CSV table of C-alpha atoms in Angstrom, one decimal:
chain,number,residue,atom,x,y,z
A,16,UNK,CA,70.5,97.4,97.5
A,17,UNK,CA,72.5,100.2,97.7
A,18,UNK,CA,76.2,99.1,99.7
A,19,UNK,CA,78.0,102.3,102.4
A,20,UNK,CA,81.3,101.8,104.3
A,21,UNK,CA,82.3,102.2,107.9
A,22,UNK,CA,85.9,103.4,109.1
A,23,UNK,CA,86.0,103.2,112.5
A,24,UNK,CA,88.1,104.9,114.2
A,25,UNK,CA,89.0,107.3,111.9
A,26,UNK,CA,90.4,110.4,113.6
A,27,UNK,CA,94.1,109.9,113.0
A,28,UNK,CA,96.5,107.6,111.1
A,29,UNK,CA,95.6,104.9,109.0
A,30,UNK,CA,91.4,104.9,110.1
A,31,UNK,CA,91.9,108.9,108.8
A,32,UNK,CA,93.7,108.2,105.8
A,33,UNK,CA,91.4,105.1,104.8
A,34,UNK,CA,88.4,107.2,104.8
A,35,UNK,CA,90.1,109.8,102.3
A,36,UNK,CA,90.9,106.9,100.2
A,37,UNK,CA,87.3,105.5,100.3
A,38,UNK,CA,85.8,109.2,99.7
A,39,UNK,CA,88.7,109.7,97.2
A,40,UNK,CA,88.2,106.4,95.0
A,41,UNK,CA,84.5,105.1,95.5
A,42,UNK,CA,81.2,106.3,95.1
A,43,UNK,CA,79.8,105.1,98.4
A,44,UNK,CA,78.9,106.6,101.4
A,45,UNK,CA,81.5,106.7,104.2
A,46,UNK,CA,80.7,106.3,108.2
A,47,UNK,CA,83.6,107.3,109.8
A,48,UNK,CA,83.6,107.8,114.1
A,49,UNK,CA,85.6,109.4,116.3
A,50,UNK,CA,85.5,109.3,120.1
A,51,UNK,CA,85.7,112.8,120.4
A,52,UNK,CA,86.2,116.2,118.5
A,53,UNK,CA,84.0,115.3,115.6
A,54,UNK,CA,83.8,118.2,114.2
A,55,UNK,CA,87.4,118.7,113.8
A,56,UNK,CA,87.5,114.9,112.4
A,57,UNK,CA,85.3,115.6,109.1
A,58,UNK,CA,87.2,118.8,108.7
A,59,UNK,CA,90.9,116.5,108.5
A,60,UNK,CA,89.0,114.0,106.6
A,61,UNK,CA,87.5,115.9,104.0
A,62,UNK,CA,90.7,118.4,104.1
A,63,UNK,CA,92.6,119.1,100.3
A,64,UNK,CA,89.8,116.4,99.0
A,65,UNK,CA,88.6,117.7,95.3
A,66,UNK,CA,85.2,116.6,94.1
A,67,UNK,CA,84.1,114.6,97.2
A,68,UNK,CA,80.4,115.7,97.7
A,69,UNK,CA,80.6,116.4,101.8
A,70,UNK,CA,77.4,114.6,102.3
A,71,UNK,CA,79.0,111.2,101.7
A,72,UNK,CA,80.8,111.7,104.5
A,73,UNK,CA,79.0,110.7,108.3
A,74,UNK,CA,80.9,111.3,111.5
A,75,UNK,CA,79.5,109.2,114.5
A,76,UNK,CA,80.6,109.5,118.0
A,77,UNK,CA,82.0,106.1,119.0
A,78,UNK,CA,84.5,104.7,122.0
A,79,UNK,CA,85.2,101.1,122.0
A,80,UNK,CA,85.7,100.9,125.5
A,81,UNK,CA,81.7,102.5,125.9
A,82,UNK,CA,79.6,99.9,124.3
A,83,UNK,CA,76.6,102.1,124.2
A,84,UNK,CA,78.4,104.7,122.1
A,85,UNK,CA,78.6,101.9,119.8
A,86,UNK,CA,75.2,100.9,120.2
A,87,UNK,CA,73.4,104.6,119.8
A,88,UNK,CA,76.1,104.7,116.7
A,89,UNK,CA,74.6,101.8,114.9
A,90,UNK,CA,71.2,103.2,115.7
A,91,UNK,CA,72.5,106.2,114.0
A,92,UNK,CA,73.9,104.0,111.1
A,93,UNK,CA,70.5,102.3,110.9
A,94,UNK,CA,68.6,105.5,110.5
A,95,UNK,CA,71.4,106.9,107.6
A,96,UNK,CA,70.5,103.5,105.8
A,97,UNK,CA,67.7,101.6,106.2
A,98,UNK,CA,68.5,98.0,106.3
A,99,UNK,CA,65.9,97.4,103.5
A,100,UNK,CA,67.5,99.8,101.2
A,101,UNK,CA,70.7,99.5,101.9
A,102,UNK,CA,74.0,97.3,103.5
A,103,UNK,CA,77.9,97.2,104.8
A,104,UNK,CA,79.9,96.3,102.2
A,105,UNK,CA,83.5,97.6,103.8
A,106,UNK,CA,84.0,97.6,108.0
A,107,UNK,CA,87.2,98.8,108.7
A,108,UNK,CA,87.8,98.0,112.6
A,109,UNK,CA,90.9,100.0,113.2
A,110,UNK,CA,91.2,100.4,117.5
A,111,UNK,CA,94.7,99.9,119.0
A,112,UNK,CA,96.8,100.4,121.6
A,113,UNK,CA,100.1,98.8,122.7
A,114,UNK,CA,102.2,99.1,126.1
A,115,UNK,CA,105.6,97.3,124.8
A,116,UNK,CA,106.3,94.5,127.8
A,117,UNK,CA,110.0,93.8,127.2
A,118,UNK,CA,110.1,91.0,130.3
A,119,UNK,CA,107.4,89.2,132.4
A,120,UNK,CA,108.5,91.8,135.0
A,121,UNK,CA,107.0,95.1,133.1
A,122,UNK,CA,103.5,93.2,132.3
A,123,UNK,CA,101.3,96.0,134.6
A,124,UNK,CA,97.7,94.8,135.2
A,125,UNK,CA,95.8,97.7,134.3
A,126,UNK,CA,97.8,98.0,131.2
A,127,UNK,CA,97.5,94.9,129.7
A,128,UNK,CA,93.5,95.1,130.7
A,129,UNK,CA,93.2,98.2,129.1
A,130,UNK,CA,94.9,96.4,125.6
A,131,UNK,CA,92.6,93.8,125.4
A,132,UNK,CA,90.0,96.1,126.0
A,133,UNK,CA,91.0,97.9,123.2
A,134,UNK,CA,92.2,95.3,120.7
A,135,UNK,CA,90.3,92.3,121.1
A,136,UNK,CA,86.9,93.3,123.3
A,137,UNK,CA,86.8,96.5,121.0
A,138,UNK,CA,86.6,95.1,117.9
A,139,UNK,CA,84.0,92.0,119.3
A,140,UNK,CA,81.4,94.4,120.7
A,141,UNK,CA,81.8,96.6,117.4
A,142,UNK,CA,80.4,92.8,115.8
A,143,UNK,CA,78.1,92.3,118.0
A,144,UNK,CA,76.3,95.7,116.9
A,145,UNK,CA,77.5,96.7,113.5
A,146,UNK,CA,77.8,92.5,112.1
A,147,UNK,CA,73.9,93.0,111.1
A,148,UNK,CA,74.2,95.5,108.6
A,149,UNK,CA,76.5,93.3,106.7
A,150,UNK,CA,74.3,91.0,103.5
A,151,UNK,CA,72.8,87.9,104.2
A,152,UNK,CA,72.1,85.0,101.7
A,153,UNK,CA,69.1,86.7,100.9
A,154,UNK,CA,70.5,90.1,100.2
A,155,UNK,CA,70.3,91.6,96.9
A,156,UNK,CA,73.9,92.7,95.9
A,157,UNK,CA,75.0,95.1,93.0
A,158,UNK,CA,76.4,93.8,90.3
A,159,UNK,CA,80.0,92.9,90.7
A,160,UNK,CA,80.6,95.7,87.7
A,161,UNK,CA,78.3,98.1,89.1
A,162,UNK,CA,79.9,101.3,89.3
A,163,UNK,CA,78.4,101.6,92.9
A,164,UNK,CA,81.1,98.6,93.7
A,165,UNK,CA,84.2,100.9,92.1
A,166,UNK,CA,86.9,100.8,94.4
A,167,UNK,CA,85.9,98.6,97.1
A,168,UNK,CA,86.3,94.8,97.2
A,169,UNK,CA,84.2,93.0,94.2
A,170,UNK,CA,81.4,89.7,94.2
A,171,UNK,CA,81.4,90.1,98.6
A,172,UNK,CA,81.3,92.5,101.3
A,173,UNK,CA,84.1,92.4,103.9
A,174,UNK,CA,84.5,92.8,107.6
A,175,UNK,CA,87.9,94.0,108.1
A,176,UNK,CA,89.6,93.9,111.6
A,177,UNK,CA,93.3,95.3,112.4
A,178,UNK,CA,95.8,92.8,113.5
A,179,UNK,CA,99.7,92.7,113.4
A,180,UNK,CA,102.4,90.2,112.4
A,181,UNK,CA,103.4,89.9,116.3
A,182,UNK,CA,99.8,88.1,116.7
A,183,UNK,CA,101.4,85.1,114.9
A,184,UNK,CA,101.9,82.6,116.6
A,185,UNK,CA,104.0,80.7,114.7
A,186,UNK,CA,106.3,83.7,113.5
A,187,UNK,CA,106.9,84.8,117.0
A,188,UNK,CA,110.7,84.2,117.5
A,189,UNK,CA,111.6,87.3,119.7
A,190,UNK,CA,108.8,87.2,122.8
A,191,UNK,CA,107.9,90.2,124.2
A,192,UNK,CA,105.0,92.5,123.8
A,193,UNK,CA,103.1,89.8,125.9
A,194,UNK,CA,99.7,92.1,126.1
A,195,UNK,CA,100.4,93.3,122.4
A,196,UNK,CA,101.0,89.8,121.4
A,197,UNK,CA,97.7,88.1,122.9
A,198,UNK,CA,95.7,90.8,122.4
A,199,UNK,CA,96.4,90.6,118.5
A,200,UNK,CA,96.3,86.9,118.4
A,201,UNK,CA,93.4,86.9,120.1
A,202,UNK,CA,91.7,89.3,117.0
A,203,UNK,CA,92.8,86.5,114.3
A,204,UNK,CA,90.3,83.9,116.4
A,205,UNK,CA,87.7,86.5,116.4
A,206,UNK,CA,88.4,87.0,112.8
A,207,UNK,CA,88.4,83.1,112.3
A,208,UNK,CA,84.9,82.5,114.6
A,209,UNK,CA,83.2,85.3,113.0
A,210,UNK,CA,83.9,84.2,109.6
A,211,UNK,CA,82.6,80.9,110.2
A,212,UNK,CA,79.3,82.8,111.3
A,213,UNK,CA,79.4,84.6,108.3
A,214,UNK,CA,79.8,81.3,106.3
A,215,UNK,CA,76.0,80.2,108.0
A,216,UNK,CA,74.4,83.8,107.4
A,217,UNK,CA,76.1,85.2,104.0
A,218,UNK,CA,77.3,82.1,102.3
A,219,UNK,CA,79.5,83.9,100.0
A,220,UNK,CA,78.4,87.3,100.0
A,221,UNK,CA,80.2,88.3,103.0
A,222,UNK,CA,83.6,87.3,104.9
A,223,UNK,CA,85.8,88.5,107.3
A,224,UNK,CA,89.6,89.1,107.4
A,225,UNK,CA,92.2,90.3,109.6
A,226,UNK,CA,95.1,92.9,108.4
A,227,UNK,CA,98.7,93.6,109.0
A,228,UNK,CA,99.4,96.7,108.0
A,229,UNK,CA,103.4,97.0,108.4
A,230,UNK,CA,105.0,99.4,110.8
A,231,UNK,CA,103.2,103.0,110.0
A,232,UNK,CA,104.5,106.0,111.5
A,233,UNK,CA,101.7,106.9,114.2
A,234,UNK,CA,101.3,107.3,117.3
A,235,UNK,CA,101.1,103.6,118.5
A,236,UNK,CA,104.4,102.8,116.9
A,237,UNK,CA,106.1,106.1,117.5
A,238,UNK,CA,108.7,104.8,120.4
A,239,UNK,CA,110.5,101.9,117.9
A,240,UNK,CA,110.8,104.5,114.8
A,241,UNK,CA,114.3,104.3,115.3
A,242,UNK,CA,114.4,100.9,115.3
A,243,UNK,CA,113.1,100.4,111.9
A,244,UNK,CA,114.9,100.6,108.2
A,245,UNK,CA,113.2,103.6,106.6
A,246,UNK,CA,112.0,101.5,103.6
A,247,UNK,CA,110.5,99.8,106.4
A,248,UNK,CA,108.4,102.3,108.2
A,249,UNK,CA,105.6,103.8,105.8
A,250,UNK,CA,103.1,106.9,105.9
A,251,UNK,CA,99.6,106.1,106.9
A,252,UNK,CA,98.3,107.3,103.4
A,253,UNK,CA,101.2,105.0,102.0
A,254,UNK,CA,99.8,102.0,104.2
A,255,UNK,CA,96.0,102.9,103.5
A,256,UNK,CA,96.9,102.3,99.8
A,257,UNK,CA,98.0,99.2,100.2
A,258,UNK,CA,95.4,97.5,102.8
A,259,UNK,CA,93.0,98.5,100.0
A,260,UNK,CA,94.2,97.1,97.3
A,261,UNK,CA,95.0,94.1,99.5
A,262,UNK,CA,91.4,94.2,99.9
A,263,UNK,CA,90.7,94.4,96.6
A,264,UNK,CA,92.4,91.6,95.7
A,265,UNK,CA,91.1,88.6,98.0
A,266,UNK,CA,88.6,86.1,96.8
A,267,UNK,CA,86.1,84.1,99.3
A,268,UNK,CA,88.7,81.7,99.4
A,269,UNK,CA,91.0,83.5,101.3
A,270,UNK,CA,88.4,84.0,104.2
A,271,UNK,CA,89.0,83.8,107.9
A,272,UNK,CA,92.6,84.7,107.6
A,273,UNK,CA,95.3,87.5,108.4
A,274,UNK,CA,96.9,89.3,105.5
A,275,UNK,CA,99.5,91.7,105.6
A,276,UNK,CA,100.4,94.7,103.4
A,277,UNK,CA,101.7,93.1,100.1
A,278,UNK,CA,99.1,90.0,100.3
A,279,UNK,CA,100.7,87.7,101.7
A,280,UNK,CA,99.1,85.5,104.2
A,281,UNK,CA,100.2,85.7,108.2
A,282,UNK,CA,100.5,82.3,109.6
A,283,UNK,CA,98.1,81.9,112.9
């Protein structure tokens, strides 16, 4: 069975810089989307990239708040690789937004909708249709020290969903961000329930995690920049880096949970 990867989205920030690293650093096939402009996201992806044969690269159309963009993309996917040929060894499930509630009095319906839309009812329907191309107990995996696994996370294939520290529960001591907060939180059960799915149908050749990738200077963080130490706020290529290697470096035992940028666990 021949493993690919999926990035999604990955039209700007850390979704576009993880699918350079994966082109950059594997030998696998990378499925990146984009809601729009998809033209102009392979060129950013593939821009200043040396050696990277263009046709590893696929660039779907995909909104998370239009679930049958998601599903015509995994009919797409399923047509690129043929589930008896091939499986998801890497999801990255990247979608965020945040509307930064200071007091009960700023929480605006429609906002906080619109976040949980995004980061928690985003990343479940992207389960609900991209979950089956992940390995099964009966799937035939490389070789942990198969060259076709360079790179990418070794003996399992991972389902990978963005979360932040704020989504602790336990380490929230400031409030605020109420939408932000829940919505994030709400990710680590996802992360939690699908895992134990993925305990039933993979055994160990599959798990699923949740990230924290540290405050990255893009777009959704862009208002508290100034509120951050500069050793503190990192470049998406900087934080890409990192979550991989994180990646890299969990075992099945560390399942079901929420690690941050230098591997350390994020209490629920």
């Amino acid at each position: 069975m021949k493993p690919w990867t999926l990035v999604t989205p990955a039209s700007r920030g850390i979704g576009l810089e993880l699918a350079r690293r994966l082109l950059q650093t594997t030998n696998v096939p990378v499925v990146a989307t984009a809601r729009k402009d998809l033209d102009r996201t392979r060129e950013n992806v593939l821009s200043g990239l040396q050696d990277v044969k263009e046709d590893r690269l696929h660039v779907l159309k995909l909104d998370v708040l239009d679930e049958q963009t998601i599903h015509d993309a995994a009919n797409e996917a399923s047509r690129l690789f043929p589930k008896k040929e091939h499986y998801l060894h890497l999801a990255l499930c990247l979608p965020g937004l945040l509307f930064p509630e200071k007091a009960p009095s700023q929480i605006d319906y429609d906002d906080a909708l619109l976040t949980f839309r995004t980061n928690t009812l985003g990343p479940m329907v992207l389960l609900k249709h991209l979950s089956p191309f992940l390995p099964r107990k009966s799937t035939t995996m490389p070789a942990s020290d198969s060259h076709q696994l360079e790179g990418l996370p070794q003996d399992h294939a991972t389902w990978a969903t963005m979360s932040a520290r704020v989504g602790s529960i336990t380490d929230n001591r400031l409030g605020g961000w109420y939408s932000y907060r829940a919505s994030k939180a709400a990710v680590n059960q996802v992360t939690k329930t699908f895992d134990n799915h993925l305990r039933t149908s993979a055994g160990e050749k599959a798990m699923a995690v949740s990230l924290h990738p540290g405050t990255v200077k893009t777009g959704l963080s862009k208002d508290f920049w100034g509120n951050v130490k500069d050793e503190k706020l990192f470049s998406a290529e900087f934080s890409a880096e990192k979550l991989m290697k994180v990646l890299c470096g969990r075992n099945i035992e560390d399942r079901g949970k929420c690690w941050d940028w230098k591997g350390e666990e994020v209490p629920p």
